[in-house]
XYZ file of C-alpha atoms in Angstrom:
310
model
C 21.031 16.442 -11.945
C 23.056 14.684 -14.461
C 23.517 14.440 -18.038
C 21.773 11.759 -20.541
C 24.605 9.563 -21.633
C 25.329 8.754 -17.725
C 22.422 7.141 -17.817
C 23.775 3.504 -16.059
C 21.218 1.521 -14.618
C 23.224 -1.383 -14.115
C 25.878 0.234 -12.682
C 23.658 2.212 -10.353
C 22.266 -1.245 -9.151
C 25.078 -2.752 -8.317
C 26.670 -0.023 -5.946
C 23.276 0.110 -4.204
C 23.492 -3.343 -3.558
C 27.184 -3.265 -2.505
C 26.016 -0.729 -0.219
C 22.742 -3.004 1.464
C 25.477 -5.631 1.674
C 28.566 -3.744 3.542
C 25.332 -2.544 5.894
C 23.857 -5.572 6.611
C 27.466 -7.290 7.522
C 27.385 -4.698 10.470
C 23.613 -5.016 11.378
C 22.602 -7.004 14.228
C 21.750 -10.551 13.418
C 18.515 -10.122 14.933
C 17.420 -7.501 12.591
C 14.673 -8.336 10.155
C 14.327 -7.310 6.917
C 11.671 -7.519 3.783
C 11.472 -6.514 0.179
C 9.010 -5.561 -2.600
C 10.664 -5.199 -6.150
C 7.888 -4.306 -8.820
C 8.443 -3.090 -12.202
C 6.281 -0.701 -12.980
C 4.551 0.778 -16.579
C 1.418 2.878 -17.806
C -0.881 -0.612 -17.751
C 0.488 -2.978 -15.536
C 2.685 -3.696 -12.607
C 5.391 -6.874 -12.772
C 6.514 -8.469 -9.252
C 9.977 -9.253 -10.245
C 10.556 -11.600 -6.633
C 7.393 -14.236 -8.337
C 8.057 -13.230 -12.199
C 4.529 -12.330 -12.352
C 1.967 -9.761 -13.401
C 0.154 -8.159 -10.110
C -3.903 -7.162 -10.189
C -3.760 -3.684 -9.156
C -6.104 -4.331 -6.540
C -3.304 -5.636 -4.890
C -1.545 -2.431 -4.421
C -4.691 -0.699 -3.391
C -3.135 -0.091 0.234
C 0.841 0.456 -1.368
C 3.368 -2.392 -1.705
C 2.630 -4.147 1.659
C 0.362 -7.372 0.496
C 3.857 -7.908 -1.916
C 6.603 -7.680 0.783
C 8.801 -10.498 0.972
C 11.175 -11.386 3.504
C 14.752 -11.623 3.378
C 16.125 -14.528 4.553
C 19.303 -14.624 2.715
C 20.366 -11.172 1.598
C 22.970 -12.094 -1.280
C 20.275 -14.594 -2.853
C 17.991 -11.455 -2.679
C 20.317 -9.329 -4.334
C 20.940 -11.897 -7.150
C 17.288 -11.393 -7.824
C 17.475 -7.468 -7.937
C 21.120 -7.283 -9.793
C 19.219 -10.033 -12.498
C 18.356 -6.152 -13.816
C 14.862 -5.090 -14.645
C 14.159 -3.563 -18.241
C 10.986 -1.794 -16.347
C 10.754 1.083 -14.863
C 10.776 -0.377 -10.962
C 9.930 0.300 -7.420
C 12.444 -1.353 -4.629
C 11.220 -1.131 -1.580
C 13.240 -2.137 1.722
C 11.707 -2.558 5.084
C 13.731 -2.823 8.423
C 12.769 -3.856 11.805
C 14.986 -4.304 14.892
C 13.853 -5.263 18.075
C 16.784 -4.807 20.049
C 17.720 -1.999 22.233
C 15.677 0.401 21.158
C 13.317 -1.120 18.711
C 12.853 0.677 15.559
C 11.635 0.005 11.952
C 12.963 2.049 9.030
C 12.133 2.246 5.158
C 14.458 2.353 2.017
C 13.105 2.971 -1.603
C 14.533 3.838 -4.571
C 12.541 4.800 -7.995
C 13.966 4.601 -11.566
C 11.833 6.024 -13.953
C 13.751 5.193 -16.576
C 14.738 7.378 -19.209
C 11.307 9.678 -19.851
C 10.000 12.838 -20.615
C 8.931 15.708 -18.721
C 7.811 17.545 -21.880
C 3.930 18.142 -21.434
C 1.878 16.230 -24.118
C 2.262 17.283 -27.850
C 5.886 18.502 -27.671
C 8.091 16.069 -29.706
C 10.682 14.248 -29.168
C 13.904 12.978 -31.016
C 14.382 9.538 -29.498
C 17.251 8.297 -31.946
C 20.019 9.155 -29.983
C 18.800 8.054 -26.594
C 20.533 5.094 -24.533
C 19.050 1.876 -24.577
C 16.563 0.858 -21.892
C 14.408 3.894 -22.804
C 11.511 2.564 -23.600
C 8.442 5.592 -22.369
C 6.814 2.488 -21.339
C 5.978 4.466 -17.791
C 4.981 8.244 -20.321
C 1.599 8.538 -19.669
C 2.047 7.982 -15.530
C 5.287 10.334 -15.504
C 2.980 13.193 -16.892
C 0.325 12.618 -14.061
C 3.472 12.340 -11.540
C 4.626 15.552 -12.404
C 1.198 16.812 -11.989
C 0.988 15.515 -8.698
C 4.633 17.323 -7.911
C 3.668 20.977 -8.772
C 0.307 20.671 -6.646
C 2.166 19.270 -3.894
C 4.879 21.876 -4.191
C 2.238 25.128 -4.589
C 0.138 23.671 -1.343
C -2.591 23.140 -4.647
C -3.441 19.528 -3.725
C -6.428 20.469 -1.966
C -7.824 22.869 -4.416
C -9.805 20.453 -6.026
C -7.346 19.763 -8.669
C -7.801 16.174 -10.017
C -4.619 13.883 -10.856
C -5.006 10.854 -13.255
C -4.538 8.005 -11.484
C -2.052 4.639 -12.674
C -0.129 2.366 -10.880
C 2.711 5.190 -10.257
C 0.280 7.892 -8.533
C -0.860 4.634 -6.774
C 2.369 4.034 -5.019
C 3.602 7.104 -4.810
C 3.057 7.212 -1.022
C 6.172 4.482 -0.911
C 8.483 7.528 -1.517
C 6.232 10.567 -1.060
C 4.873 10.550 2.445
C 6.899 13.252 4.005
C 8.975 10.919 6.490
C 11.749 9.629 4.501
C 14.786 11.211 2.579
C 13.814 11.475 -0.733
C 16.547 12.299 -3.259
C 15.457 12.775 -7.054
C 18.410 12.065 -9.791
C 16.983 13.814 -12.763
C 18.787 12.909 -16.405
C 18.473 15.861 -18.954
C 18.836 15.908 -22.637
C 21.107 18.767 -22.873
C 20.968 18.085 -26.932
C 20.484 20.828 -29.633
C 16.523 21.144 -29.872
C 15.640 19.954 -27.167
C 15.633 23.128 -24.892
C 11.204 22.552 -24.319
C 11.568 19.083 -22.891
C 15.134 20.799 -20.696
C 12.493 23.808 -19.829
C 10.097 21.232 -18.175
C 12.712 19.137 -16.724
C 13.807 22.324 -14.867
C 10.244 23.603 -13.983
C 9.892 20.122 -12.245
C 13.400 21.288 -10.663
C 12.046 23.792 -8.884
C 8.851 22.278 -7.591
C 10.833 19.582 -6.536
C 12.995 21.882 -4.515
C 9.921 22.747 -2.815
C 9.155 19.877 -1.676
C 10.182 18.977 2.223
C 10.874 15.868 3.780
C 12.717 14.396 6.813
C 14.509 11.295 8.379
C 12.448 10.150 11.402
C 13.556 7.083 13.197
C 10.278 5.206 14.540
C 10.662 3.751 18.027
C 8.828 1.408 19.321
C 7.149 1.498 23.042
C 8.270 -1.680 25.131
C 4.992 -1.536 26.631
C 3.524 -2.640 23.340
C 6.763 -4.660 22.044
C 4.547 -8.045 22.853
C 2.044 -6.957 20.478
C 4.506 -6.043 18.390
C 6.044 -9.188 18.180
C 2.691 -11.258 17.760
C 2.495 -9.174 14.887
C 5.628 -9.408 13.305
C 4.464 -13.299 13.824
C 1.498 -13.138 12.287
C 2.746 -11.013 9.055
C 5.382 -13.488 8.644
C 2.755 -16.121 8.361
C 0.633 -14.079 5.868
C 3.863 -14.020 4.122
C 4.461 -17.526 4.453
C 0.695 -18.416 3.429
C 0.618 -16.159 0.377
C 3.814 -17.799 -1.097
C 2.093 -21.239 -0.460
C -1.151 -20.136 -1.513
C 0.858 -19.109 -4.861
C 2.486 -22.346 -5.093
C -0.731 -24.327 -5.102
C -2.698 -22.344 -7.725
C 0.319 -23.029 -9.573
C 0.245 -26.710 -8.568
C -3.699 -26.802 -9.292
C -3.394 -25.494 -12.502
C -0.631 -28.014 -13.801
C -2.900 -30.843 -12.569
C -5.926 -29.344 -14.425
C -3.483 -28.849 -17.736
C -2.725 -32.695 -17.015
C -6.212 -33.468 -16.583
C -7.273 -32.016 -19.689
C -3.951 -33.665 -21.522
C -4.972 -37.205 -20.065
C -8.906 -36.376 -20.715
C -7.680 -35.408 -24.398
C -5.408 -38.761 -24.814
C -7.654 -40.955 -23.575
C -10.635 -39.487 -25.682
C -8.354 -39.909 -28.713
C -7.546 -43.534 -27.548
C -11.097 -44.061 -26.716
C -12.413 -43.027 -30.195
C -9.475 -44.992 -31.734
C -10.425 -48.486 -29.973
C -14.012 -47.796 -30.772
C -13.313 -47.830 -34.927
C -11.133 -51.044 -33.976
C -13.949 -52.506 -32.288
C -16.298 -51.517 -35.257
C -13.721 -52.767 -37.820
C -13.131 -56.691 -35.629
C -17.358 -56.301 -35.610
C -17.433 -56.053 -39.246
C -14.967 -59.021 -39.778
C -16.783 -61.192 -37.298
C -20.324 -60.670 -39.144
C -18.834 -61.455 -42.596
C -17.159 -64.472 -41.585
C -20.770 -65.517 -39.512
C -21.973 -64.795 -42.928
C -19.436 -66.775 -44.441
C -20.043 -69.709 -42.665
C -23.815 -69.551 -43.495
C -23.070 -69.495 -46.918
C -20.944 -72.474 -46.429
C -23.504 -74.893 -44.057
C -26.095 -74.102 -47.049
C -23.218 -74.953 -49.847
C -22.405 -77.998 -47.540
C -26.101 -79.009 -46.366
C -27.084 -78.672 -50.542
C -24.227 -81.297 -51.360
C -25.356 -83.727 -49.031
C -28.888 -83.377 -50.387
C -26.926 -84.243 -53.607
C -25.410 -87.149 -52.677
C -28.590 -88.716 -51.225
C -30.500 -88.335 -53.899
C -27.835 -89.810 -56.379
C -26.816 -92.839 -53.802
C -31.050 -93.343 -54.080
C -31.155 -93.656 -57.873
C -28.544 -96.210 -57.504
């Protein structure tokens, strides 16, 4: 539990990535690693690593179908240090198949800066840090929810939970078999003692709650199958990224189809008035000519008849 004004997201960041990094530079070269970074709010969910919204059928079954792997860790932490003004989900996976083969899971949650206060208390927001921005309010009530039935053994008493994006993936960092640590940032302001007496009831539910650090290992009987696997996901990867890139690719060529469709319609329409307007000098110049063979053919009438009299 800290205070408000430490609030330092940035700061916060950057030390968890200088941690990753001093890890990794003692890892075994062999170990494999992926990522999902999502930003998360009340009607949508942002995957920072393609820049793009995510349907949330796609997180139906948790952050696996938007794991990415790590290839280059400092070019992935450039992407996470870039700073998200969402609240966001990092997930870390780890798999090592040497020695005794073992996978392992990192996540860390920010929230941002919200509320515990249950609906209809107010709340002075003026002198709050910047990046608050209760864009994740109406999930972080339905999360707290979901921590004081877990923490009262209520979650099978037929209680119901609203569900969002944030109950959704709550099983990233609320499955019972990782260390979960909570940083909770209270407004110890004057007047604000209702939204500090909710803050603290989630406290103690929190406290409850019981987790532990179990390190998965992995029989060598099955480590073939294992590794045809590890194959096979890294091709889903791969496919999904390409799969990306060409409904990206498709849709420039059917913006460029309509652009040259559009042009050439234009150019089309503006060659057809030429045509009409060369059409409309060539029939008054036929007509011209008429005129001019009946003129002509009228003289020479003329001058018969007078070279006759003579």
């Amino acid at each position: 539990v800290t205070r408000l004004g430490d609030y330092d997201r940035r700061k916060l960041m950057r030390d968890f990535c200088r941690s990753i990094g001093q890890c990794m530079a003692h890892f075994d070269p062999d170990l494999s690693m992926t990522y999902a970074f999502v930003g998360v709010t009340d009607g949508r969910v942002v995957d920072f690593h393609r820049d793009r919204n995510v349907n949330m059928d796609k997180i139906v079954h948790g952050l696996g179908d938007l794991q990415h792997e790590v290839d280059d860790w400092e070019h992935t932490e450039q992407k996470i240090l870039r700073g998200a003004t969402l609240p966001f989900i990092l997930s870390l996976h780890f798999e090592s198949l040497k020695g005794a083969p073992t996978n392992g899971h990192l996540c860390l949650v920010d929230m941002g800066l919200v509320s515990w206060a249950p609906t209809g208390i107010a709340r002075d927001t003026a002198n709050e840090p910047s990046g608050n921005s209760n864009k994740l309010q109406q999930s972080v009530r339905s999360f707290s929810t979901l921590i004081h039935l877990l923490a009262n053994d209520a979650i099978l008493s037929g209680a119901t939970v609203p569900n969002n994006a944030l109950i959704g993936l709550s099983a990233e960092f609320l499955y019972g078999e990782c260390k979960t640590a909570f940083i909770l940032y209270l407004n110890t302001d004057e007047g604000a003692n209702d939204e500090l007496g909710a803050s603290v009831d989630l406290i103690k539910s929190l406290r409850k709650l019981r987790s532990r650090e179990i390190i998965r290992t992995v029989d060598r009987r099955v480590l073939f199958f294992y590794e045809k696997a590890k194959y096979y996901q890294g091709e889903k990867y791969r496919l999904q990224d390409e799969l990306t890139d060409m409904q990206e690719e498709k849709e420039q060529l059917e913006k460029d189809l309509d652009d040259i469709q559009r042009d050439f319609g234009e150019e089309r329409e503006a060659l057809s008035k030429e045509v009409g307007h060369w059409q409309e000098k060539s029939k008054a110049l036929e007509d011209a000519i008429e005129t001019l063979k009946s003129q002509s053919a009228g003289i020479e009438a003329d001058a018969q008849w007078e070279n006759a009299k003579l």
